PDB file of C-alpha atoms and ligand atoms in Angstrom:
ATOM      1  CA  UNK Y  15       0.000   0.000   0.000  1.00 90.00           C
ATOM      2  CA  UNK Y  16       1.434   3.375  -0.975  1.00 97.00           C
ATOM      3  CA  UNK Y  17       1.176   6.431   1.279  1.00 98.00           C
ATOM      4  CA  UNK Y  18      -1.330   7.831  -1.211  1.00 98.00           C
ATOM      5  CA  UNK Y  19      -3.517   4.720  -0.736  1.00 98.00           C
ATOM      6  CA  UNK Y  20      -3.255   5.030   3.051  1.00 97.00           C
ATOM      7  CA  UNK Y  21      -4.289   8.666   2.973  1.00 98.00           C
ATOM      8  CA  UNK Y  22      -7.115   7.965   0.523  1.00 98.00           C
ATOM      9  CA  UNK Y  23      -8.415   5.244   2.859  1.00 98.00           C
ATOM     10  CA  UNK Y  24      -8.133   7.491   5.939  1.00 98.00           C
ATOM     11  CA  UNK Y  25      -9.930  10.278   4.113  1.00 98.00           C
ATOM     12  CA  UNK Y  26     -12.710   8.000   2.886  1.00 98.00           C
ATOM     13  CA  UNK Y  27     -13.241   6.618   6.371  1.00 98.00           C
ATOM     14  CA  UNK Y  28     -13.287  10.086   7.928  1.00 98.00           C
ATOM     15  CA  UNK Y  29     -15.694  11.454   5.330  1.00 98.00           C
ATOM     16  CA  UNK Y  30     -17.893   8.433   5.941  1.00 98.00           C
ATOM     17  CA  UNK Y  31     -17.915   9.180   9.700  1.00 98.00           C
ATOM     18  CA  UNK Y  32     -18.915  12.782   8.977  1.00 98.00           C
ATOM     19  CA  UNK Y  33     -21.626  11.698   6.543  1.00 98.00           C
ATOM     20  CA  UNK Y  34     -23.028   9.153   9.019  1.00 98.00           C
ATOM     21  CA  UNK Y  35     -23.158  11.754  11.813  1.00 98.00           C
ATOM     22  CA  UNK Y  36     -24.822  14.217   9.437  1.00 98.00           C
ATOM     23  CA  UNK Y  37     -27.383  11.574   8.566  1.00 98.00           C
ATOM     24  CA  UNK Y  38     -28.168  11.024  12.231  1.00 98.00           C
ATOM     25  CA  UNK Y  39     -28.482  14.769  12.820  1.00 98.00           C
ATOM     26  CA  UNK Y  40     -30.512  15.487   9.674  1.00 98.00           C
ATOM     27  CA  UNK Y  41     -27.741  17.655   8.294  1.00 98.00           C
ATOM     28  CA  UNK Y  42     -26.341  17.970   4.798  1.00 98.00           C
ATOM     29  CA  UNK Y  43     -22.681  16.780   4.736  1.00 96.00           C
ATOM     30  CA  UNK Y  44     -21.908  19.790   2.528  1.00 96.00           C
ATOM     31  CA  UNK Y  45     -22.484  21.961   5.601  1.00 97.00           C
ATOM     32  CA  UNK Y  46     -19.406  20.443   7.271  1.00 98.00           C
ATOM     33  CA  UNK Y  47     -15.890  21.336   6.140  1.00 98.00           C
ATOM     34  CA  UNK Y  48     -13.152  18.837   6.901  1.00 98.00           C
ATOM     35  CA  UNK Y  49      -9.883  20.482   7.926  1.00 99.00           C
ATOM     36  CA  UNK Y  50      -7.119  17.885   7.926  1.00 98.00           C
ATOM     37  CA  UNK Y  51      -4.647  18.694  10.705  1.00 98.00           C
ATOM     38  CA  UNK Y  52      -1.245  17.833   9.255  1.00 98.00           C
ATOM     39  CA  UNK Y  53       0.990  18.807  12.202  1.00 97.00           C
ATOM     40  CA  UNK Y  54       4.106  16.599  12.481  1.00 97.00           C
ATOM     41  CA  UNK Y  55       3.411  15.104   9.020  1.00 97.00           C
ATOM     42  CA  UNK Y  56       5.585  16.054   6.036  1.00 97.00           C
ATOM     43  CA  UNK Y  57       4.697  18.440   3.224  1.00 98.00           C
ATOM     44  CA  UNK Y  58       4.637  15.430   0.869  1.00 98.00           C
ATOM     45  CA  UNK Y  59       1.556  14.203   2.766  1.00 98.00           C
ATOM     46  CA  UNK Y  60      -0.082  17.611   2.352  1.00 98.00           C
ATOM     47  CA  UNK Y  61       0.656  17.470  -1.386  1.00 98.00           C
ATOM     48  CA  UNK Y  62      -0.999  14.031  -1.606  1.00 98.00           C
ATOM     49  CA  UNK Y  63      -4.001  15.274   0.381  1.00 98.00           C
ATOM     50  CA  UNK Y  64      -4.363  18.205  -2.017  1.00 98.00           C
ATOM     51  CA  UNK Y  65      -4.308  15.737  -4.924  1.00 97.00           C
ATOM     52  CA  UNK Y  66      -7.013  13.740  -3.142  1.00 98.00           C
ATOM     53  CA  UNK Y  67      -9.254  16.795  -3.010  1.00 97.00           C
ATOM     54  CA  UNK Y  68      -8.542  18.170   0.467  1.00 98.00           C
ATOM     55  CA  UNK Y  69      -9.240  21.912   0.390  1.00 98.00           C
ATOM     56  CA  UNK Y  70      -8.360  22.806   3.971  1.00 98.00           C
ATOM     57  CA  UNK Y  71      -5.432  21.812   6.179  1.00 98.00           C
ATOM     58  CA  UNK Y  72      -4.402  22.922   9.646  1.00 98.00           C
ATOM     59  CA  UNK Y  73      -1.176  23.306  11.605  1.00 98.00           C
ATOM     60  CA  UNK Y  74      -0.585  24.211  15.232  1.00 98.00           C
ATOM     61  CA  UNK Y  75       2.957  25.574  15.265  1.00 97.00           C
ATOM     62  CA  UNK Y  76       4.930  28.432  13.837  1.00 97.00           C
ATOM     63  CA  UNK Y  77       7.267  28.213  11.959  1.00 96.00           C
ATOM     64  CA  UNK Y  78       6.417  24.595  10.989  1.00 97.00           C
ATOM     65  CA  UNK Y  79       3.205  25.733   9.296  1.00 98.00           C
ATOM     66  CA  UNK Y  80       4.870  28.367   7.115  1.00 97.00           C
ATOM     67  CA  UNK Y  81       7.760  26.074   6.260  1.00 97.00           C
ATOM     68  CA  UNK Y  82       5.360  23.394   5.052  1.00 97.00           C
ATOM     69  CA  UNK Y  83       3.597  25.849   2.740  1.00 97.00           C
ATOM     70  CA  UNK Y  84       6.977  26.854   1.279  1.00 97.00           C
ATOM     71  CA  UNK Y  85       7.828  23.158   0.781  1.00 98.00           C
ATOM     72  CA  UNK Y  86       4.502  22.643  -0.981  1.00 97.00           C
ATOM     73  CA  UNK Y  87       5.457  25.326  -3.469  1.00 96.00           C
ATOM     74  CA  UNK Y  88       8.796  23.525  -3.986  1.00 97.00           C
ATOM     75  CA  UNK Y  89       6.846  20.306  -4.617  1.00 97.00           C
ATOM     76  CA  UNK Y  90       5.013  22.064  -7.428  1.00 96.00           C
ATOM     77  CA  UNK Y  91       1.672  22.445  -5.656  1.00 96.00           C
ATOM     78  CA  UNK Y  92       0.485  25.648  -7.296  1.00 94.00           C
ATOM     79  CA  UNK Y  93      -2.946  25.791  -5.661  1.00 94.00           C
ATOM     80  CA  UNK Y  94      -2.305  24.835  -2.025  1.00 96.00           C
ATOM     81  CA  UNK Y  95      -5.116  24.051   0.426  1.00 98.00           C
ATOM     82  CA  UNK Y  96      -6.292  26.821   2.728  1.00 98.00           C
ATOM     83  CA  UNK Y  97      -4.061  26.976   5.801  1.00 98.00           C
ATOM     84  CA  UNK Y  98      -5.794  27.065   9.195  1.00 98.00           C
ATOM     85  CA  UNK Y  99      -3.617  27.903  12.186  1.00 98.00           C
ATOM     86  CA  UNK Y 100      -5.098  26.047  15.170  1.00 98.00           C
ATOM     87  CA  UNK Y 101      -2.379  26.296  17.815  1.00 96.00           C
ATOM     88  CA  UNK Y 102      -1.548  28.557  20.693  1.00 94.00           C
ATOM     89  CA  UNK Y 103       0.016  31.730  19.387  1.00 94.00           C
ATOM     90  CA  UNK Y 104       2.479  34.041  21.134  1.00 93.00           C
ATOM     91  CA  UNK Y 105       1.772  37.713  20.493  1.00 92.00           C
ATOM     92  CA  UNK Y 106       5.236  38.257  19.019  1.00 94.00           C
ATOM     93  CA  UNK Y 107       4.638  35.518  16.406  1.00 96.00           C
ATOM     94  CA  UNK Y 108       1.240  36.810  15.307  1.00 96.00           C
ATOM     95  CA  UNK Y 109       2.641  39.057  12.595  1.00 95.00           C
ATOM     96  CA  UNK Y 110       4.649  36.227  11.038  1.00 96.00           C
ATOM     97  CA  UNK Y 111       1.707  33.803  11.020  1.00 97.00           C
ATOM     98  CA  UNK Y 112      -0.563  36.378   9.407  1.00 97.00           C
ATOM     99  CA  UNK Y 113       1.723  36.339   6.334  1.00 96.00           C
ATOM    100  CA  UNK Y 114       0.767  32.775   5.377  1.00 97.00           C
ATOM    101  CA  UNK Y 115      -2.279  31.579   7.341  1.00 98.00           C
ATOM    102  CA  UNK Y 116      -5.763  31.995   5.880  1.00 98.00           C
ATOM    103  CA  UNK Y 117      -7.718  31.463   9.088  1.00 98.00           C
ATOM    104  CA  UNK Y 118      -6.552  31.631  12.714  1.00 98.00           C
ATOM    105  CA  UNK Y 119      -8.621  29.448  15.055  1.00 98.00           C
ATOM    106  CA  UNK Y 120      -6.903  30.494  18.274  1.00 98.00           C
ATOM    107  CA  UNK Y 121      -7.662  34.176  18.809  1.00 98.00           C
ATOM    108  CA  UNK Y 122      -8.272  34.368  22.545  1.00 97.00           C
ATOM    109  CA  UNK Y 123      -7.010  37.751  23.758  1.00 96.00           C
ATOM    110  CA  UNK Y 124      -6.731  41.394  22.780  1.00 92.00           C
ATOM    111  CA  UNK Y 125      -2.973  41.519  22.374  1.00 93.00           C
ATOM    112  CA  UNK Y 126      -3.198  38.886  19.664  1.00 96.00           C
ATOM    113  CA  UNK Y 127      -5.763  40.954  17.766  1.00 97.00           C
ATOM    114  CA  UNK Y 128      -3.392  43.920  17.496  1.00 95.00           C
ATOM    115  CA  UNK Y 129      -0.478  41.780  16.301  1.00 96.00           C
ATOM    116  CA  UNK Y 130      -2.559  39.887  13.743  1.00 98.00           C
ATOM    117  CA  UNK Y 131      -4.076  43.085  12.420  1.00 97.00           C
ATOM    118  CA  UNK Y 132      -0.698  44.766  11.989  1.00 96.00           C
ATOM    119  CA  UNK Y 133       0.697  41.660  10.269  1.00 97.00           C
ATOM    120  CA  UNK Y 134      -2.267  41.351   7.916  1.00 98.00           C
ATOM    121  CA  UNK Y 135      -2.070  45.018   6.944  1.00 98.00           C
ATOM    122  CA  UNK Y 136       1.680  44.749   6.328  1.00 97.00           C
ATOM    123  CA  UNK Y 137       1.146  41.662   4.150  1.00 96.00           C
ATOM    124  CA  UNK Y 138      -1.787  43.242   2.319  1.00 97.00           C
ATOM    125  CA  UNK Y 139      -4.026  40.315   3.273  1.00 97.00           C
ATOM    126  CA  UNK Y 140      -7.330  39.696   5.006  1.00 98.00           C
ATOM    127  CA  UNK Y 141      -7.155  37.079   7.712  1.00 98.00           C
ATOM    128  CA  UNK Y 142     -10.132  35.046   8.934  1.00 98.00           C
ATOM    129  CA  UNK Y 143     -10.299  34.843  12.732  1.00 98.00           C
ATOM    130  CA  UNK Y 144     -12.130  32.529  15.110  1.00 98.00           C
ATOM    131  CA  UNK Y 145     -12.404  33.347  18.780  1.00 98.00           C
ATOM    132  CA  UNK Y 146     -11.205  30.307  20.713  1.00 98.00           C
ATOM    133  CA  UNK Y 147     -13.392  29.671  23.744  1.00 98.00           C
ATOM    134  CA  UNK Y 148     -12.453  27.635  26.794  1.00 96.00           C
ATOM    135  CA  UNK Y 149     -15.419  26.160  28.627  1.00 94.00           C
ATOM    136  CA  UNK Y 150     -13.278  24.224  31.113  1.00 91.00           C
ATOM    137  CA  UNK Y 151     -13.450  26.231  34.320  1.00 80.00           C
ATOM    138  CA  UNK Y 152     -11.443  23.613  36.240  1.00 84.00           C
ATOM    139  CA  UNK Y 153      -8.173  24.318  34.397  1.00 83.00           C
ATOM    140  CA  UNK Y 154      -7.244  28.015  34.094  1.00 78.00           C
ATOM    141  CA  UNK Y 155      -4.097  27.125  32.113  1.00 83.00           C
ATOM    142  CA  UNK Y 156      -5.954  26.090  28.969  1.00 89.00           C
ATOM    143  CA  UNK Y 157      -5.917  28.124  25.770  1.00 93.00           C
ATOM    144  CA  UNK Y 158      -9.057  30.052  24.939  1.00 96.00           C
ATOM    145  CA  UNK Y 159     -11.004  33.060  26.141  1.00 96.00           C
ATOM    146  CA  UNK Y 160     -13.361  32.475  29.065  1.00 95.00           C
ATOM    147  CA  UNK Y 161     -16.972  32.740  27.846  1.00 96.00           C
ATOM    148  CA  UNK Y 162     -17.451  36.136  29.524  1.00 96.00           C
ATOM    149  CA  UNK Y 163     -14.643  37.638  27.421  1.00 96.00           C
ATOM    150  CA  UNK Y 164     -15.751  36.333  24.031  1.00 97.00           C
ATOM    151  CA  UNK Y 165     -17.930  39.291  23.046  1.00 97.00           C
ATOM    152  CA  UNK Y 166     -15.134  41.743  23.702  1.00 98.00           C
ATOM    153  CA  UNK Y 167     -12.491  39.804  21.745  1.00 98.00           C
ATOM    154  CA  UNK Y 168     -14.988  39.278  18.902  1.00 98.00           C
ATOM    155  CA  UNK Y 169     -15.788  42.996  18.761  1.00 98.00           C
ATOM    156  CA  UNK Y 170     -12.079  43.808  18.619  1.00 98.00           C
ATOM    157  CA  UNK Y 171     -11.543  41.381  15.740  1.00 98.00           C
ATOM    158  CA  UNK Y 172     -14.571  42.723  13.870  1.00 98.00           C
ATOM    159  CA  UNK Y 173     -13.282  46.287  14.207  1.00 98.00           C
ATOM    160  CA  UNK Y 174      -9.661  45.501  13.308  1.00 98.00           C
ATOM    161  CA  UNK Y 175      -8.321  46.378   9.875  1.00 98.00           C
ATOM    162  CA  UNK Y 176      -7.114  43.335   7.922  1.00 98.00           C
ATOM    163  CA  UNK Y 177      -9.118  40.880  10.038  1.00 98.00           C
ATOM    164  CA  UNK Y 178     -12.480  39.217   9.413  1.00 98.00           C
ATOM    165  CA  UNK Y 179     -14.495  37.707  12.257  1.00 98.00           C
ATOM    166  CA  UNK Y 180     -15.437  34.236  10.977  1.00 98.00           C
ATOM    167  CA  UNK Y 181     -16.795  32.602  14.143  1.00 98.00           C
ATOM    168  CA  UNK Y 182     -15.816  30.541  17.180  1.00 98.00           C
ATOM    169  CA  UNK Y 183     -13.727  27.496  18.019  1.00 98.00           C
ATOM    170  CA  UNK Y 184     -13.212  25.196  20.975  1.00 98.00           C
ATOM    171  CA  UNK Y 185     -11.261  22.125  22.045  1.00 97.00           C
ATOM    172  CA  UNK Y 186     -13.270  19.814  24.289  1.00 95.00           C
ATOM    173  CA  UNK Y 187     -11.736  19.303  27.732  1.00 91.00           C
ATOM    174  CA  UNK Y 188      -9.795  16.069  28.077  1.00 89.00           C
ATOM    175  CA  UNK Y 189     -11.674  13.246  29.743  1.00 87.00           C
ATOM    176  CA  UNK Y 190     -15.050  14.993  29.885  1.00 90.00           C
ATOM    177  CA  UNK Y 191     -18.151  14.410  27.752  1.00 95.00           C
ATOM    178  CA  UNK Y 192     -17.644  16.733  24.748  1.00 97.00           C
ATOM    179  CA  UNK Y 193     -21.324  16.946  23.763  1.00 97.00           C
ATOM    180  CA  UNK Y 194     -22.414  19.587  26.321  1.00 97.00           C
ATOM    181  CA  UNK Y 195     -19.322  21.670  25.539  1.00 97.00           C
ATOM    182  CA  UNK Y 196     -20.052  21.637  21.808  1.00 98.00           C
ATOM    183  CA  UNK Y 197     -23.681  22.539  22.538  1.00 98.00           C
ATOM    184  CA  UNK Y 198     -22.487  25.543  24.546  1.00 98.00           C
ATOM    185  CA  UNK Y 199     -20.237  26.612  21.672  1.00 98.00           C
ATOM    186  CA  UNK Y 200     -23.123  26.436  19.190  1.00 98.00           C
ATOM    187  CA  UNK Y 201     -25.288  28.486  21.548  1.00 98.00           C
ATOM    188  CA  UNK Y 202     -22.522  31.032  21.865  1.00 98.00           C
ATOM    189  CA  UNK Y 203     -22.198  31.152  18.074  1.00 98.00           C
ATOM    190  CA  UNK Y 204     -25.917  31.822  17.694  1.00 98.00           C
ATOM    191  CA  UNK Y 205     -25.739  34.646  20.205  1.00 97.00           C
ATOM    192  CA  UNK Y 206     -22.629  36.124  18.602  1.00 98.00           C
ATOM    193  CA  UNK Y 207     -24.283  36.114  15.169  1.00 98.00           C
ATOM    194  CA  UNK Y 208     -26.982  38.516  16.330  1.00 97.00           C
ATOM    195  CA  UNK Y 209     -24.243  41.164  16.551  1.00 97.00           C
ATOM    196  CA  UNK Y 210     -21.979  39.710  13.822  1.00 98.00           C
ATOM    197  CA  UNK Y 211     -24.086  37.875  11.217  1.00 98.00           C
ATOM    198  CA  UNK Y 212     -20.973  37.049   9.162  1.00 97.00           C
ATOM    199  CA  UNK Y 213     -19.437  34.967  11.985  1.00 98.00           C
ATOM    200  CA  UNK Y 214     -20.948  31.645  10.903  1.00 98.00           C
ATOM    201  CA  UNK Y 215     -18.062  29.233  11.534  1.00 98.00           C
ATOM    202  CA  UNK Y 216     -18.285  26.775  14.442  1.00 98.00           C
ATOM    203  CA  UNK Y 217     -14.965  24.911  14.607  1.00 98.00           C
ATOM    204  CA  UNK Y 218     -15.242  21.863  16.870  1.00 98.00           C
ATOM    205  CA  UNK Y 219     -14.493  18.174  16.823  1.00 98.00           C
ATOM    206  CA  UNK Y 220     -11.319  16.156  16.352  1.00 98.00           C
ATOM    207  CA  UNK Y 221     -10.648  12.478  15.563  1.00 98.00           C
ATOM    208  CA  UNK Y 222     -12.057  11.328  18.898  1.00 97.00           C
ATOM    209  CA  UNK Y 223     -15.207  13.421  19.021  1.00 97.00           C
ATOM    210  CA  UNK Y 224     -16.142  14.586  15.519  1.00 98.00           C
ATOM    211  CA  UNK Y 225     -19.551  12.858  15.673  1.00 98.00           C
ATOM    212  CA  UNK Y 226     -20.508  14.821  18.793  1.00 98.00           C
ATOM    213  CA  UNK Y 227     -19.398  18.039  17.104  1.00 98.00           C
ATOM    214  CA  UNK Y 228     -21.341  17.368  13.897  1.00 98.00           C
ATOM    215  CA  UNK Y 229     -24.465  16.485  15.870  1.00 98.00           C
ATOM    216  CA  UNK Y 230     -24.135  19.699  17.906  1.00 98.00           C
ATOM    217  CA  UNK Y 231     -23.905  21.787  14.716  1.00 98.00           C
ATOM    218  CA  UNK Y 232     -20.200  22.258  13.960  1.00 98.00           C
ATOM    219  CA  UNK Y 233     -19.470  23.709  10.517  1.00 98.00           C
ATOM    220  CA  UNK Y 234     -15.769  22.778  10.579  1.00 98.00           C
ATOM    221  CA  UNK Y 235     -14.129  19.670  12.077  1.00 98.00           C
ATOM    222  CA  UNK Y 236     -10.372  19.490  12.651  1.00 98.00           C
ATOM    223  CA  UNK Y 237      -9.172  15.951  12.098  1.00 98.00           C
ATOM    224  CA  UNK Y 238      -5.621  14.645  12.180  1.00 98.00           C
ATOM    225  CA  UNK Y 239      -5.127  11.030  13.272  1.00 98.00           C
ATOM    226  CA  UNK Y 240      -8.273   9.651  11.676  1.00 97.00           C
ATOM    227  CA  UNK Y 241      -6.916  10.679   8.260  1.00 98.00           C
ATOM    228  CA  UNK Y 242      -3.135  10.470   8.669  1.00 98.00           C
ATOM    229  CA  UNK Y 243      -2.638   7.801  11.333  1.00 95.00           C
ATOM    230  CA  UNK Y 244      -1.247   8.110  14.841  1.00 92.00           C
ATOM    231  CA  UNK Y 245       1.404  10.768  15.273  1.00 89.00           C
ATOM    232  CA  UNK Y 246       4.816   9.997  16.755  1.00 81.00           C
ATOM    233  CA  UNK Y 247       5.178  10.144  20.518  1.00 51.00           C
ATOM    234  CA  UNK Y 248       6.514  13.714  20.544  1.00 46.00           C
ATOM    235  CA  UNK Y 249       3.101  15.432  20.467  1.00 41.00           C
TER     236      UNK Y 249
HETATM  237  C1  PLP Z 328      -3.962  18.202  16.733  1.00 65.61           C
HETATM  238  C2  PLP Z 328      -5.197  19.011  16.766  1.00 65.61           C
HETATM  239  C3  PLP Z 328      -6.385  18.541  16.186  1.00 65.61           C
HETATM  240  C4  PLP Z 328      -6.501  17.161  15.540  1.00 65.61           C
HETATM  241  O1  PLP Z 328      -6.424  16.178  16.518  1.00 65.61           O
HETATM  242  P1  PLP Z 328      -6.594  14.624  16.123  1.00 65.61           P
HETATM  243  O2  PLP Z 328      -6.840  13.974  17.418  1.00 65.61           O
HETATM  244  O3  PLP Z 328      -5.304  14.216  15.464  1.00 65.61           O
HETATM  245  O4  PLP Z 328      -7.732  14.523  15.186  1.00 65.61           O
HETATM  246  C5  PLP Z 328      -7.495  19.366  16.212  1.00 65.61           C
HETATM  247  N1  PLP Z 328      -7.462  20.592  16.803  1.00 65.61           N
HETATM  248  C6  PLP Z 328      -6.331  21.076  17.368  1.00 65.61           C
HETATM  249  C7  PLP Z 328      -6.377  22.423  17.993  1.00 65.61           C
HETATM  250  C8  PLP Z 328      -5.179  20.303  17.367  1.00 65.61           C
HETATM  251  O5  PLP Z 328      -4.071  20.787  17.945  1.00 65.61           O
END
């Protein structure tokens, strides 16, 4: 079996999981965008995924994400997938990431908004932004804005030059039932859209919980292992 065959099989299986969950939730599978999270995997895998019709990929680290896009160009991929940045971002890296990312899923504080905006303006680009929300009150160390701060961060993004408020994102807390968390995110999205109708993206669900996310109403799932296989032990 070639790597291309492996990836094609992983993709088919993942798309089938999404379609089955959509069927159970009375949703159209076209409403759900699959973002394949390619962190730790080589650019050659991303090139194969693009060949297999993947339109959206995600990475969680700078500069790995930017380097992989440059490698894709070297591999002759002229129309690369959209790049979603899904990882924690230091304020001093925001400008660099805004040069190559299309959507940032991890906007969770004001300082990041300023840096991303400046970077996007400098690069002459418009950057999609999702406000990352953390519903886990038991662990203050987790990435994400607390729910009470979401409106303020969203308003800052919406007002910032070079940035577009696309919606909200969350990562379900480890070891807890993800369904209620995804339901809260969808509720928050509905509320946010009354002030920002354009913010329609609900990014939720990974390999272990994509069904729960689709059933709750996610518009974007972020899936790594289910497509690419288990990552090495480093992450
Ligand atoms: C790695 C990662 C994913 C994908 O996780 P899998 O378990 O490999 O599907 C999704 N979202 C974020 C933020 C990630 O860092």
